[in-house]
Coordinates of C-alpha atoms and ligand atoms in Angstrom, one line a residue:
M1 CA 0.0 0.1 0.0
S2 CA 1.3 3.4 -0.6
L3 CA 2.2 5.7 2.2
I4 CA -0.6 8.1 1.5
N5 CA -3.4 5.5 1.5
D6 CA -1.9 4.0 4.6
W7 CA -2.2 7.4 6.3
R8 CA -5.7 8.1 5.1
D9 CA -6.9 4.6 6.0
T10 CA -5.5 5.1 9.5
A11 CA -6.4 8.8 10.2
Y12 CA -9.8 8.7 8.4
S13 CA -10.8 5.2 9.3
P14 CA -14.6 5.0 9.8
T15 CA -14.2 1.8 11.8
A16 CA -11.3 2.8 14.2
N17 CA -12.0 3.3 17.9
K18 CA -13.1 6.9 18.3
G19 CA -10.8 7.5 21.4
D20 CA -7.7 6.2 19.4
L21 CA -8.6 8.4 16.5
Q22 CA -9.0 11.3 18.8
R23 CA -5.6 10.8 20.3
L24 CA -3.9 10.2 17.0
W25 CA -5.3 13.6 15.8
Q26 CA -4.6 15.5 18.9
D27 CA -1.0 14.3 18.8
Y28 CA -0.7 14.9 15.1
F29 CA -2.1 18.6 15.4
L30 CA 0.6 19.3 17.7
K31 CA 3.4 17.9 15.6
E32 CA 1.8 19.8 12.7
K33 CA 2.0 22.9 14.6
A34 CA 5.6 22.5 15.6
I35 CA 6.7 21.8 11.9
Y36 CA 4.8 24.8 10.7
A37 CA 6.4 27.0 13.3
E38 CA 9.9 25.6 12.2
L39 CA 9.2 26.2 8.5
L40 CA 7.9 29.7 9.1
K41 CA 11.1 30.7 10.9
D42 CA 12.9 30.5 7.7
P43 CA 10.2 30.8 5.0
D44 CA 12.5 31.4 2.0
T45 CA 14.6 28.4 2.3
E46 CA 13.3 25.5 0.4
V47 CA 13.3 22.4 2.8
K48 CA 13.9 19.2 0.6
G49 CA 14.7 15.8 1.3
T50 CA 13.3 12.3 1.3
V51 CA 10.0 11.6 3.2
S52 CA 12.1 9.6 5.8
E53 CA 14.8 12.4 6.0
L54 CA 12.0 14.9 6.8
A55 CA 10.4 12.8 9.2
E56 CA 13.8 12.4 11.0
K57 CA 14.5 16.1 10.7
Y58 CA 11.2 17.1 12.4
G59 CA 11.2 14.1 14.9
V60 CA 7.9 12.6 13.6
T61 CA 6.9 9.1 12.3
I62 CA 6.8 8.4 8.6
M63 CA 3.1 8.5 8.9
Y64 CA 2.9 11.8 10.4
M65 CA 5.1 13.3 7.7
T66 CA 2.9 11.6 5.2
G67 CA 0.0 13.4 6.6
F68 CA 1.8 16.8 6.9
L69 CA 2.8 16.4 3.3
D70 CA -0.8 15.8 2.4
G71 CA -2.0 18.8 4.3
I72 CA 0.6 21.2 2.9
N73 CA 0.5 20.2 -0.7
D74 CA -1.9 22.8 -1.9
S75 CA 0.3 25.5 -0.4
L76 CA 3.5 24.3 -2.2
K77 CA 5.3 26.2 -5.0
T78 CA 5.4 22.8 -6.8
A79 CA 3.1 20.1 -5.4
N80 CA 4.5 16.9 -4.6
D81 CA 3.2 13.6 -6.2
I82 CA 1.9 12.4 -2.9
E83 CA -0.2 9.6 -4.5
E84 CA 3.0 7.7 -5.6
M85 CA 5.1 8.7 -2.6
T86 CA 7.4 6.3 -0.8
E87 CA 9.8 6.9 2.2
D88 CA 12.6 7.4 -0.3
T89 CA 10.9 9.8 -2.6
E90 CA 12.6 13.3 -2.7
V91 CA 9.8 15.8 -1.7
S92 CA 9.9 19.6 -1.3
L93 CA 8.4 21.7 1.4
G94 CA 9.0 25.0 -0.7
F95 CA 5.7 26.7 0.2
D96 CA 4.0 29.9 -1.1
K97 CA 3.6 32.1 1.9
E98 CA 0.3 33.8 1.0
K99 CA -1.3 30.5 -0.3
L100 CA -0.3 28.8 2.9
F101 CA -1.5 31.6 5.1
R102 CA -4.9 31.7 3.1
N103 CA -5.4 27.8 3.3
M104 CA -4.8 28.0 7.1
V105 CA -7.7 30.6 7.1
D106 CA -9.7 28.3 5.0
A107 CA -9.2 25.3 7.3
K108 CA -10.3 27.8 10.2
A109 CA -6.8 26.7 11.9
D110 CA -6.3 30.1 13.8
W111 CA -3.8 28.1 15.9
L112 CA -1.8 27.8 12.7
Y113 CA -2.5 31.1 11.0
G114 CA -2.1 32.6 14.4
L115 CA 1.5 31.2 14.8
P116 CA 3.7 34.0 16.1
E117 CA 6.2 33.4 13.3
W118 CA 3.8 34.9 10.8
D119 CA 4.5 38.2 12.4
D120 CA 7.8 38.4 10.9
I121 CA 6.4 37.6 7.5
Y122 CA 3.4 39.8 7.4
S123 CA 2.4 42.8 9.7
K124 CA -0.6 42.5 11.7
E125 CA -2.5 44.8 9.2
E126 CA -1.5 42.5 6.3
Q127 CA -2.6 39.5 8.3
E128 CA -6.0 41.1 9.0
E129 CA -6.3 42.1 5.3
L130 CA -5.5 38.5 4.2
I131 CA -7.9 36.9 6.7
K132 CA -10.7 39.3 5.7
D133 CA -10.3 38.9 2.0
Q134 CA -9.9 34.9 2.3
K135 CA -13.0 34.6 4.5
K136 CA -14.8 36.6 1.8
S137 CA -13.7 34.5 -1.1
H138 CA -14.2 30.9 0.2
T139 CA -13.0 29.7 -3.1
F140 CA -11.2 26.8 -1.9
V141 CA -11.9 24.6 1.1
R142 CA -9.3 22.0 2.3
E143 CA -10.6 18.7 2.7
G144 CA -10.2 18.1 6.4
R145 CA -11.4 16.2 9.4
K146 CA -14.3 17.5 11.4
I147 CA -13.2 17.9 15.0
G148 CA -15.7 16.8 17.6
R149 CA -17.0 19.5 20.1
N150 CA -15.9 17.5 22.9
E151 CA -12.5 16.7 21.5
P152 CA -9.5 18.4 22.7
C153 CA -8.9 21.5 20.8
P154 CA -6.0 20.9 18.3
C155 CA -4.3 24.2 19.3
G156 CA -2.9 22.3 22.2
S157 CA -4.5 24.3 24.9
G158 CA -5.9 21.1 26.6
K159 CA -9.4 22.6 26.7
K160 CA -12.4 21.0 24.9
Y161 CA -12.8 22.2 21.2
K162 CA -16.1 23.7 22.0
N163 CA -14.7 25.7 24.8
C164 CA -11.7 27.0 22.9
H165 CA -11.3 27.4 19.1
G166 CA -14.7 25.7 18.3
Q167 CA -16.7 28.4 19.9
A168 CA -19.4 29.9 17.6
Ligands
ZN201 ZN1 -8.0 26.0 21.0

């Protein structure tokens, strides 16, 4: 099985134990946030390597790295061929800053577009402008997983989603 199918079958499994899935996603979201923070510290350097090299670089499993590559693919300058990807495939994390920011807004992931690392890339005014503009356009919605209201918030606060970023 390809890496990407392996990841999707696990992370989006309709039959898996709910608690297990919840723990997987909570853990994944924290790792995802840490990788984005790392990438945004040096946004103009293209990070490249094989899937296994990048997993090692960021201290995550091959499966999480696969999930990360799946999530970031639409924000890259050149998308990776994630459907055919193996551990030894060379991939690039060279992202388009504006696309990435907009996609994070679309995903309603304010723990990601609110990362302090963005402040060195865009002024607060520019961020506000992008957020407003993107919320208006709704041209693209990333396929994502719905977070349950009673699940832990993906931002890592330890609070339930409904009491944190899931508040209406
Ligand atoms: Zn939160």
